[in-house]
Amino acid sequence: MTWFLGLGIAGLAVLALSLVFDGVIEGLFGGVSVIDGLFDGFLSLPVIAGFVSMLGFGGAIVLGATSLGTGPATVAGAAAGTGAAWLTWRFSRALMRDQTAATPRGTDLVGTAGSVVTAIPADGYGEVMLRLGGQPMKFSARSAVAVAYGAEVWVEAAPTPTSVVVRPVHTEGD
């Protein structure tokens, strides 16, 4: 029983260490091409930790709850460990494949509407409030004509990540 509980606790310790030292095994064997990519999959530290932990705790449960001996407890623990290892492997693969939406860029602003929050002098800089990725953001803005505070503008270009070139939506002659 002590050996099984020791394996279970050791598996939990390896799991905790794998959270801190992720990629250590890969780094140790980084130059060996035969095992390249092997530790990214089924032999990763979390998978090994799950197997060892379930081998120990599963064996301890079978040994303590039944009158079976050490052999059957080891087999039951190994089966539980294999199941835990497979589930850990599948779960980590699913998490690694999780893709997020593309990060919005300044060029995505071209053609969007916004409002002036600091008046823009002709051929000078002011500030506009635009929405990027659904979030309101303030940008430095330049315009060929003067644009008053509160006016609605269209973005014509985004020369830098923090500035835009705008034109008023309505001109004074409209």
Coordinates of N, CA, C and O in Angstrom, one line a residue:
M1 N 0.8 -1.2 0.0 CA 0.0 0.0 0.0 C 0.9 1.2 0.0 O 0.6 2.2 -0.7
T2 N 1.9 1.2 0.8 CA 2.8 2.4 0.8 C 3.4 2.7 -0.5 O 3.6 3.9 -0.9
W3 N 3.8 1.7 -1.3 CA 4.4 1.9 -2.6 C 3.4 2.6 -3.5 O 3.7 3.5 -4.3
F4 N 2.2 2.1 -3.5 CA 1.1 2.7 -4.4 C 0.9 4.1 -4.0 O 0.8 5.0 -4.9
L5 N 0.7 4.4 -2.7 CA 0.5 5.8 -2.3 C 1.7 6.7 -2.6 O 1.6 7.8 -3.0
G6 N 2.9 6.1 -2.5 CA 4.1 6.9 -2.9 C 4.1 7.2 -4.4 O 4.5 8.3 -4.8
L7 N 3.7 6.2 -5.2 CA 3.6 6.5 -6.6 C 2.6 7.6 -7.0 O 2.8 8.5 -7.8
G8 N 1.5 7.5 -6.3 CA 0.4 8.5 -6.5 C 0.9 9.9 -6.1 O 0.7 10.9 -6.9
I9 N 1.5 10.0 -5.0 CA 2.0 11.3 -4.6 C 3.2 11.8 -5.5 O 3.2 13.0 -5.8
A10 N 4.0 10.9 -5.9 CA 5.1 11.2 -6.8 C 4.5 11.7 -8.2 O 5.1 12.7 -8.8
G11 N 3.5 11.1 -8.6 CA 2.8 11.5 -9.9 C 2.3 13.0 -9.7 O 2.4 13.8 -10.6
L12 N 1.7 13.3 -8.6 CA 1.2 14.6 -8.4 C 2.3 15.6 -8.3 O 2.2 16.7 -8.8
A13 N 3.4 15.2 -7.7 CA 4.6 16.1 -7.6 C 5.2 16.4 -9.0 O 5.5 17.5 -9.3
V14 N 5.2 15.3 -9.8 CA 5.7 15.5 -11.2 C 4.8 16.4 -12.0 O 5.2 17.3 -12.8
L15 N 3.5 16.3 -11.8 CA 2.5 17.1 -12.4 C 2.7 18.6 -12.0 O 2.7 19.5 -12.9
A16 N 2.9 18.8 -10.7 CA 3.2 20.2 -10.3 C 4.5 20.7 -10.8 O 4.6 21.9 -11.3
L17 N 5.5 19.9 -10.9 CA 6.8 20.3 -11.5 C 6.7 20.6 -13.0 O 7.4 21.4 -13.5
S18 N 5.8 19.8 -13.7 CA 5.7 20.0 -15.1 C 5.0 21.3 -15.4 O 5.2 21.9 -16.5
L19 N 4.2 21.9 -14.5 CA 3.7 23.2 -14.7 C 4.7 24.3 -14.6 O 4.6 25.3 -15.3
V20 N 5.7 24.0 -13.8 CA 6.8 25.0 -13.6 C 7.9 24.8 -14.7 O 8.4 25.7 -15.3
F21 N 8.3 23.6 -14.9 CA 9.4 23.3 -15.8 C 9.0 22.7 -17.1 O 9.5 21.7 -17.6
D22 N 8.0 23.2 -17.7 CA 7.4 22.8 -19.0 C 8.5 22.8 -20.0 O 9.2 23.8 -20.2
G23 N 8.7 21.7 -20.7 CA 9.7 21.6 -21.8 C 11.1 21.2 -21.4 O 12.0 21.2 -22.2
V24 N 11.3 20.8 -20.1 CA 12.6 20.4 -19.7 C 13.1 19.2 -20.4 O 14.3 19.1 -20.8
I25 N 12.3 18.1 -20.5 CA 12.7 16.9 -21.2 C 13.0 17.2 -22.7 O 14.0 16.7 -23.2
E26 N 12.2 18.1 -23.3 CA 12.5 18.4 -24.7 C 13.9 19.2 -24.8 O 14.6 19.0 -25.7
G27 N 14.2 20.0 -23.8 CA 15.5 20.7 -23.8 C 16.7 19.8 -23.5 O 17.7 20.0 -24.1
L28 N 16.5 18.8 -22.7 CA 17.6 17.8 -22.4 C 17.9 17.0 -23.6 O 19.1 16.7 -23.9
F29 N 16.9 16.6 -24.4 CA 17.2 15.8 -25.6 C 17.0 16.6 -26.9 O 16.7 16.0 -27.9
G30 N 17.2 17.9 -26.9 CA 17.0 18.8 -28.0 C 17.8 18.4 -29.2 O 17.3 18.6 -30.3
G31 N 19.0 17.9 -29.1 CA 19.8 17.6 -30.3 C 19.7 16.3 -30.9 O 20.2 16.0 -31.9
V32 N 18.9 15.4 -30.2 CA 18.7 14.0 -30.7 C 17.5 14.0 -31.6 O 16.4 14.2 -31.2
S33 N 17.8 13.7 -32.9 CA 16.7 13.8 -33.9 C 15.8 12.5 -33.9 O 14.7 12.6 -34.3
V34 N 16.3 11.4 -33.3 CA 15.5 10.2 -33.3 C 14.3 10.4 -32.4 O 13.2 9.9 -32.7
I35 N 14.4 11.2 -31.3 CA 13.3 11.4 -30.4 C 12.6 12.7 -30.6 O 11.9 13.2 -29.7
D36 N 12.9 13.4 -31.7 CA 12.4 14.7 -31.9 C 10.9 14.7 -32.0 O 10.3 13.9 -32.8
G37 N 10.2 15.5 -31.2 CA 8.7 15.5 -31.2 C 8.1 14.4 -30.4 O 6.9 14.5 -30.1
L38 N 8.9 13.5 -29.9 CA 8.3 12.4 -29.1 C 7.7 12.9 -27.8 O 6.7 12.5 -27.3
F39 N 8.4 13.8 -27.1 CA 8.0 14.3 -25.8 C 6.9 15.4 -25.9 O 6.4 15.8 -24.9
D40 N 6.6 15.8 -27.1 CA 5.5 16.8 -27.3 C 4.1 16.0 -27.3 O 3.1 16.6 -27.1
G41 N 4.2 14.7 -27.4 CA 2.9 14.0 -27.5 C 2.7 13.1 -26.3 O 2.5 13.6 -25.2
F42 N 2.7 11.8 -26.5 CA 2.2 10.9 -25.5 C 3.2 10.8 -24.3 O 2.9 10.3 -23.3
L43 N 4.5 11.2 -24.5 CA 5.5 11.1 -23.4 C 5.8 12.5 -22.8 O 6.9 12.7 -22.3
S44 N 4.8 13.4 -22.8 CA 5.0 14.7 -22.2 C 4.9 14.5 -20.6 O 4.4 13.5 -20.1
L45 N 5.5 15.4 -19.9 CA 5.5 15.4 -18.4 C 4.1 15.2 -17.8 O 3.8 14.4 -16.9
P46 N 3.1 16.0 -18.3 CA 1.7 15.8 -17.7 C 1.1 14.5 -18.0 O 0.5 13.9 -17.1
V47 N 1.4 13.9 -19.1 CA 0.9 12.5 -19.4 C 1.6 11.5 -18.5 O 0.9 10.6 -18.0
I48 N 2.9 11.6 -18.4 CA 3.6 10.7 -17.5 C 3.1 10.9 -16.1 O 2.9 9.9 -15.4
A49 N 3.0 12.1 -15.6 CA 2.5 12.3 -14.3 C 1.1 11.8 -14.0 O 0.8 11.2 -13.0
G50 N 0.2 11.9 -15.0 CA -1.1 11.3 -14.9 C -1.1 9.8 -14.8 O -1.8 9.2 -14.0
F51 N -0.2 9.2 -15.6 CA -0.1 7.7 -15.6 C 0.4 7.3 -14.2 O -0.2 6.4 -13.6
V52 N 1.5 7.8 -13.7 CA 2.1 7.4 -12.5 C 1.2 7.7 -11.3 O 1.0 6.8 -10.4
S53 N 0.5 8.8 -11.3 CA -0.4 9.1 -10.2 C -1.6 8.1 -10.2 O -1.9 7.6 -9.1
M54 N -2.2 7.9 -11.3 CA -3.3 6.9 -11.3 C -2.9 5.5 -11.1 O -3.6 4.7 -10.5
L55 N -1.7 5.2 -11.5 CA -1.2 3.8 -11.2 C -1.1 3.7 -9.7 O -1.5 2.7 -9.1
G56 N -0.5 4.7 -9.0 CA -0.4 4.6 -7.6 C -1.7 4.6 -6.8 O -2.0 3.8 -6.0
F57 N -2.5 5.6 -7.1 CA -3.8 5.8 -6.4 C -4.8 4.7 -6.7 O -5.5 4.2 -5.9
G58 N -4.8 4.3 -8.0 CA -5.7 3.2 -8.4 C -5.3 1.9 -7.8 O -6.1 1.1 -7.3
G59 N -4.0 1.6 -7.8 CA -3.5 0.4 -7.1 C -3.8 0.4 -5.6 O -4.2 -0.6 -5.0
A60 N -3.7 1.6 -5.0 CA -3.9 1.7 -3.5 C -5.4 1.4 -3.2 O -5.8 0.8 -2.3
I61 N -6.3 1.9 -4.1 CA -7.7 1.8 -3.9 C -8.1 0.3 -4.0 O -8.8 -0.3 -3.2
V62 N -7.6 -0.4 -5.1 CA -7.9 -1.8 -5.3 C -7.3 -2.6 -4.2 O -8.0 -3.5 -3.7
L63 N -6.1 -2.3 -3.7 CA -5.5 -3.1 -2.7 C -6.2 -2.9 -1.3 O -6.4 -3.8 -0.6
G64 N -6.7 -1.7 -1.1 CA -7.3 -1.4 0.2 C -8.8 -1.8 0.2 O -9.4 -2.1 1.3
A65 N -9.5 -1.8 -0.9 CA -10.9 -2.1 -1.0 C -11.2 -3.5 -1.2 O -12.4 -3.9 -1.0
T66 N -10.3 -4.3 -1.7 CA -10.5 -5.7 -2.0 C -9.5 -6.6 -1.3 O -8.6 -6.1 -0.7
S67 N -9.8 -7.8 -1.4 CA -8.8 -8.8 -0.8 C -7.8 -9.3 -1.9 O -7.1 -10.3 -1.6
L68 N -7.8 -8.7 -3.0 CA -6.9 -9.1 -4.1 C -5.5 -8.7 -3.7 O -5.3 -7.8 -2.9
G69 N -4.5 -9.3 -4.3 CA -3.1 -9.1 -3.9 C -2.5 -7.9 -4.7 O -3.2 -7.1 -5.3
T70 N -1.2 -7.8 -4.6 CA -0.5 -6.7 -5.2 C -0.5 -6.8 -6.7 O -0.6 -5.8 -7.4
G71 N -0.5 -8.0 -7.3 CA -0.5 -8.2 -8.7 C -1.7 -7.6 -9.4 O -1.6 -6.8 -10.3
P72 N -2.9 -8.0 -9.0 CA -4.1 -7.5 -9.5 C -4.3 -6.0 -9.3 O -4.8 -5.2 -10.1
A73 N -3.8 -5.5 -8.1 CA -3.8 -4.1 -7.8 C -3.0 -3.3 -8.8 O -3.3 -2.2 -9.2
T74 N -1.8 -3.9 -9.1 CA -0.9 -3.2 -10.1 C -1.5 -3.2 -11.5 O -1.4 -2.2 -12.2
V75 N -2.2 -4.3 -11.9 CA -2.8 -4.3 -13.2 C -3.9 -3.3 -13.3 O -4.1 -2.6 -14.2
A76 N -4.7 -3.2 -12.2 CA -5.8 -2.3 -12.2 C -5.3 -0.8 -12.2 O -5.8 0.0 -12.9
G77 N -4.2 -0.6 -11.4 CA -3.6 0.7 -11.4 C -3.0 1.1 -12.7 O -3.2 2.2 -13.2
A78 N -2.4 0.1 -13.4 CA -1.8 0.4 -14.7 C -2.9 0.7 -15.7 O -2.8 1.6 -16.6
A79 N -4.1 0.0 -15.6 CA -5.2 0.3 -16.5 C -5.7 1.7 -16.3 O -6.0 2.4 -17.2
A80 N -5.9 2.0 -15.0 CA -6.4 3.4 -14.7 C -5.4 4.4 -15.1 O -5.7 5.5 -15.6
G81 N -4.1 4.1 -14.9 CA -3.0 5.1 -15.4 C -3.0 5.3 -16.9 O -2.8 6.4 -17.4
T82 N -3.2 4.2 -17.6 CA -3.2 4.3 -19.1 C -4.4 5.1 -19.5 O -4.3 6.0 -20.4
G83 N -5.6 5.0 -18.9 CA -6.7 5.8 -19.2 C -6.5 7.2 -18.9 O -6.8 8.1 -19.7
A84 N -5.9 7.5 -17.7 CA -5.6 8.9 -17.3 C -4.6 9.5 -18.3 O -4.7 10.7 -18.7
A85 N -3.6 8.8 -18.7 CA -2.6 9.3 -19.6 C -3.2 9.6 -21.0 O -2.9 10.6 -21.6
W86 N -4.0 8.7 -21.4 CA -4.7 8.9 -22.7 C -5.6 10.2 -22.7 O -5.6 11.0 -23.6
L87 N -6.4 10.3 -21.6 CA -7.2 11.5 -21.5 C -6.4 12.8 -21.4 O -6.8 13.8 -22.0
T88 N -5.3 12.7 -20.6 CA -4.5 13.9 -20.5 C -3.9 14.3 -21.9 O -3.8 15.5 -22.2
W89 N -3.4 13.3 -22.6 CA -2.9 13.5 -24.0 C -3.9 14.1 -24.9 O -3.6 15.1 -25.6
R90 N -5.1 13.6 -24.9 CA -6.2 14.1 -25.8 C -6.6 15.5 -25.4 O -6.8 16.4 -26.2
F91 N -6.7 15.8 -24.1 CA -7.1 17.1 -23.6 C -6.0 18.1 -24.0 O -6.3 19.2 -24.4
S92 N -4.7 17.8 -23.8 CA -3.7 18.7 -24.1 C -3.6 19.0 -25.6 O -3.3 20.1 -26.0
R93 N -3.9 18.0 -26.4 CA -3.9 18.2 -27.9 C -5.0 19.1 -28.3 O -4.9 20.0 -29.1
A94 N -6.2 18.9 -27.6 CA -7.3 19.8 -27.9 C -7.0 21.2 -27.5 O -7.4 22.2 -28.3
L95 N -6.4 21.4 -26.4 CA -6.0 22.8 -26.0 C -5.0 23.4 -26.9 O -5.0 24.6 -27.2
M96 N -4.1 22.6 -27.4 CA -3.0 23.2 -28.3 C -3.6 23.5 -29.7 O -3.1 24.4 -30.3
R97 N -4.7 22.9 -30.1 CA -5.3 23.2 -31.4 C -6.2 24.4 -31.3 O -6.7 24.9 -32.3
D98 N -6.6 24.8 -30.1 CA -7.5 25.9 -29.9 C -7.0 27.1 -30.6 O -6.0 27.6 -30.2
Q99 N -7.7 27.7 -31.6 CA -7.3 28.9 -32.3 C -8.2 30.0 -31.9 O -9.4 29.9 -31.7
T100 N -7.6 31.2 -31.8 CA -8.4 32.4 -31.5 C -8.6 33.1 -32.8 O -8.0 32.9 -33.8
A101 N -9.4 34.1 -32.8 CA -9.6 35.0 -33.9 C -8.4 35.8 -34.2 O -7.5 36.0 -33.4
A102 N -8.3 36.2 -35.4 CA -7.1 37.0 -35.8 C -7.0 38.3 -35.0 O -8.1 38.9 -34.7
T103 N -5.8 38.7 -34.6 CA -5.6 39.9 -33.9 C -5.9 41.1 -34.8 O -5.4 41.2 -35.9
P104 N -6.7 42.1 -34.3 CA -7.0 43.2 -35.2 C -5.7 44.1 -35.4 O -4.9 44.2 -34.5
R105 N -5.6 44.6 -36.6 CA -4.4 45.5 -36.9 C -4.9 46.9 -37.2 O -6.1 47.1 -37.5
G106 N -4.0 47.8 -37.3 CA -4.4 49.2 -37.6 C -5.0 49.3 -39.0 O -5.8 50.1 -39.3
T107 N -4.5 48.5 -39.9 CA -5.0 48.5 -41.3 C -6.5 48.1 -41.4 O -7.2 48.4 -42.3
D108 N -7.0 47.4 -40.4 CA -8.4 47.0 -40.3 C -9.3 48.3 -40.1 O -10.5 48.2 -40.3
L109 N -8.7 49.4 -39.7 CA -9.5 50.6 -39.5 C -9.9 51.3 -40.7 O -10.8 52.1 -40.7
V110 N -9.2 51.1 -41.8 CA -9.4 51.8 -43.1 C -10.9 51.6 -43.5 O -11.3 50.4 -43.6
G111 N -11.6 52.7 -43.7 CA -13.0 52.6 -44.1 C -14.0 52.6 -42.9 O -15.2 52.6 -43.1
T112 N -13.5 52.7 -41.7 CA -14.4 52.8 -40.5 C -14.7 54.2 -40.2 O -14.0 55.1 -40.5
A113 N -15.8 54.4 -39.5 CA -16.2 55.7 -39.0 C -15.8 55.9 -37.6 O -15.7 55.0 -36.8
G114 N -15.6 57.2 -37.2 CA -15.3 57.5 -35.8 C -15.7 59.0 -35.6 O -16.2 59.6 -36.5
S115 N -15.3 59.4 -34.4 CA -15.7 60.8 -34.1 C -14.4 61.5 -33.5 O -13.6 60.9 -32.9
V116 N -14.4 62.8 -33.8 CA -13.2 63.6 -33.4 C -13.4 64.0 -31.9 O -14.4 64.5 -31.5
V117 N -12.3 63.7 -31.1 CA -12.3 64.0 -29.7 C -11.4 65.2 -29.4 O -11.5 65.8 -28.3
T118 N -10.5 65.5 -30.2 CA -9.6 66.7 -30.2 C -9.6 67.3 -31.6 O -9.2 66.6 -32.5
A119 N -10.0 68.5 -31.7 CA -10.1 69.1 -33.1 C -8.9 68.9 -33.9 O -7.8 69.0 -33.3
I120 N -9.0 68.7 -35.2 CA -7.9 68.5 -36.1 C -7.8 69.7 -36.9 O -8.6 70.1 -37.7
P121 N -6.6 70.4 -36.8 CA -6.4 71.6 -37.7 C -6.0 71.1 -39.1 O -5.6 69.9 -39.3
A122 N -6.1 71.9 -40.1 CA -5.8 71.5 -41.5 C -4.3 71.2 -41.5 O -3.4 71.9 -41.0
D123 N -4.0 70.0 -42.1 CA -2.6 69.4 -42.1 C -2.0 69.3 -40.8 O -0.8 69.4 -40.7
G124 N -2.8 69.2 -39.7 CA -2.2 69.1 -38.4 C -2.8 67.8 -37.7 O -3.5 67.0 -38.4
Y125 N -2.5 67.6 -36.5 CA -2.9 66.4 -35.8 C -3.9 66.8 -34.7 O -3.9 67.8 -34.1
G126 N -4.9 65.8 -34.6 CA -5.9 65.9 -33.5 C -6.0 64.4 -33.0 O -5.2 63.6 -33.3
E127 N -7.2 64.2 -32.4 CA -7.5 62.8 -32.0 C -8.9 62.4 -32.3 O -9.8 63.2 -32.3
V128 N -9.0 61.1 -32.7 CA -10.3 60.5 -33.0 C -10.5 59.3 -32.2 O -9.6 58.6 -31.7
M129 N -11.8 59.0 -31.9 CA -12.2 57.8 -31.2 C -12.7 56.8 -32.3 O -13.7 57.1 -33.0
L130 N -12.1 55.6 -32.3 CA -12.5 54.6 -33.3 C -12.7 53.3 -32.6 O -12.3 53.1 -31.4
R131 N -13.4 52.3 -33.2 CA -13.6 51.0 -32.6 C -12.7 50.0 -33.4 O -12.8 49.9 -34.6
L132 N -11.8 49.4 -32.6 CA -10.9 48.3 -33.2 C -11.2 47.0 -32.4 O -11.0 47.0 -31.2
G133 N -11.6 46.0 -33.1 CA -12.0 44.8 -32.4 C -13.1 44.9 -31.4 O -13.1 44.2 -30.4
G134 N -14.0 45.9 -31.7 CA -15.1 46.1 -30.8 C -14.8 47.0 -29.6 O -15.7 47.3 -28.8
Q135 N -13.6 47.4 -29.5 CA -13.2 48.2 -28.3 C -12.9 49.7 -28.8 O -12.3 49.9 -29.8
P136 N -13.4 50.7 -28.0 CA -13.2 52.0 -28.4 C -11.7 52.4 -28.1 O -11.2 52.0 -27.1
M137 N -11.0 53.0 -29.1 CA -9.6 53.3 -28.9 C -9.4 54.7 -29.5 O -10.0 55.1 -30.5
K138 N -8.5 55.5 -28.9 CA -8.2 56.8 -29.3 C -6.9 56.8 -30.2 O -5.9 56.1 -29.8
F139 N -7.0 57.4 -31.3 CA -5.9 57.5 -32.2 C -5.5 58.9 -32.6 O -6.4 59.8 -32.6
S140 N -4.2 59.2 -32.8 CA -3.8 60.5 -33.4 C -4.4 60.5 -34.8 O -4.4 59.5 -35.5
A141 N -4.8 61.7 -35.2 CA -5.5 61.8 -36.6 C -4.9 63.0 -37.3 O -4.7 64.0 -36.7
R142 N -4.8 62.8 -38.6 CA -4.4 63.9 -39.5 C -5.4 64.0 -40.6 O -6.0 63.1 -41.0
S143 N -5.7 65.3 -41.0 CA -6.6 65.5 -42.0 C -6.2 66.7 -42.9 O -5.5 67.6 -42.4
A144 N -6.5 66.6 -44.2 CA -6.1 67.7 -45.1 C -6.9 69.0 -44.8 O -6.5 70.1 -45.2
V145 N -8.1 68.8 -44.3 CA -8.9 70.0 -43.9 C -9.2 70.0 -42.4 O -9.1 69.0 -41.7
A146 N -9.5 71.2 -41.9 CA -9.8 71.3 -40.5 C -11.1 70.5 -40.1 O -12.1 70.6 -40.9
V147 N -11.1 69.8 -39.0 CA -12.3 69.0 -38.6 C -12.5 69.4 -37.1 O -11.6 69.3 -36.3
A148 N -13.8 69.8 -36.8 CA -14.1 70.3 -35.5 C -14.4 69.1 -34.5 O -14.6 68.0 -35.0
Y149 N -14.3 69.4 -33.3 CA -14.6 68.5 -32.2 C -16.0 67.9 -32.4 O -17.0 68.6 -32.7
G150 N -16.2 66.6 -32.2 CA -17.5 65.9 -32.4 C -17.9 65.5 -33.8 O -18.9 64.8 -33.9
A151 N -17.1 66.0 -34.8 CA -17.5 65.7 -36.2 C -17.2 64.2 -36.4 O -16.3 63.6 -35.9
E152 N -18.1 63.6 -37.3 CA -17.9 62.3 -37.8 C -16.9 62.2 -38.9 O -16.9 63.0 -39.8
V153 N -16.0 61.2 -38.9 CA -14.9 61.1 -39.9 C -14.8 59.7 -40.3 O -15.3 58.8 -39.7
W154 N -14.2 59.5 -41.5 CA -13.9 58.2 -42.1 C -12.4 58.1 -42.1 O -11.7 59.0 -42.4
V155 N -11.9 56.9 -41.9 CA -10.5 56.6 -41.9 C -10.1 56.3 -43.3 O -10.7 55.4 -43.9
E156 N -9.1 57.0 -43.9 CA -8.6 56.8 -45.2 C -7.4 55.9 -45.2 O -7.1 55.2 -46.2
A157 N -6.5 56.0 -44.2 CA -5.3 55.3 -44.1 C -4.9 55.1 -42.7 O -5.3 55.9 -41.8
A158 N -4.0 54.2 -42.4 CA -3.4 54.0 -41.1 C -1.9 53.9 -41.2 O -1.3 52.8 -41.3
P159 N -1.2 55.0 -41.3 CA 0.2 55.0 -41.6 C 1.1 54.4 -40.5 O 2.1 53.8 -40.7
T160 N 0.6 54.5 -39.2 CA 1.3 53.9 -38.1 C 0.3 53.2 -37.2 O -0.9 53.4 -37.4
P161 N 0.7 52.3 -36.3 CA -0.2 51.7 -35.4 C -1.0 52.6 -34.5 O -2.0 52.2 -34.0
T162 N -0.5 53.8 -34.3 CA -1.2 54.8 -33.4 C -1.8 56.0 -34.1 O -2.3 56.9 -33.4
S163 N -1.7 56.1 -35.4 CA -2.2 57.3 -36.1 C -3.0 56.9 -37.3 O -2.7 55.8 -37.9
V164 N -3.9 57.7 -37.7 CA -4.7 57.5 -38.9 C -4.9 58.8 -39.7 O -4.7 59.9 -39.2
V165 N -5.2 58.7 -41.0 CA -5.5 59.8 -41.8 C -7.0 59.7 -42.1 O -7.5 58.7 -42.4
V166 N -7.7 60.9 -41.8 CA -9.2 60.8 -41.8 C -9.7 61.9 -42.8 O -8.9 62.9 -43.1
R167 N -10.9 61.8 -43.1 CA -11.6 62.9 -43.9 C -13.0 63.0 -43.2 O -13.6 62.0 -42.7
P168 N -13.6 64.2 -43.2 CA -14.9 64.4 -42.6 C -15.9 63.7 -43.5 O -15.8 63.7 -44.7
V169 N -17.0 63.2 -42.8 CA -18.1 62.5 -43.5 C -18.9 63.6 -44.2 O -19.3 63.4 -45.4
H170 N -19.2 64.7 -43.5 CA -20.0 65.8 -44.1 C -19.1 67.0 -44.3 O -18.5 67.4 -43.3
T171 N -19.1 67.6 -45.4 CA -18.4 68.8 -45.6 C -19.3 70.0 -45.4 O -20.6 69.8 -45.4
E172 N -18.8 71.2 -45.3 CA -19.6 72.3 -45.0 C -20.6 72.7 -46.1 O -21.6 73.3 -45.9
G173 N -20.3 72.2 -47.3 CA -21.2 72.5 -48.5 C -22.4 71.6 -48.6 O -23.3 71.8 -49.3
D174 N -22.5 70.5 -47.8 CA -23.6 69.6 -47.8 C -24.8 70.0 -47.2 O -25.0 70.7 -46.2

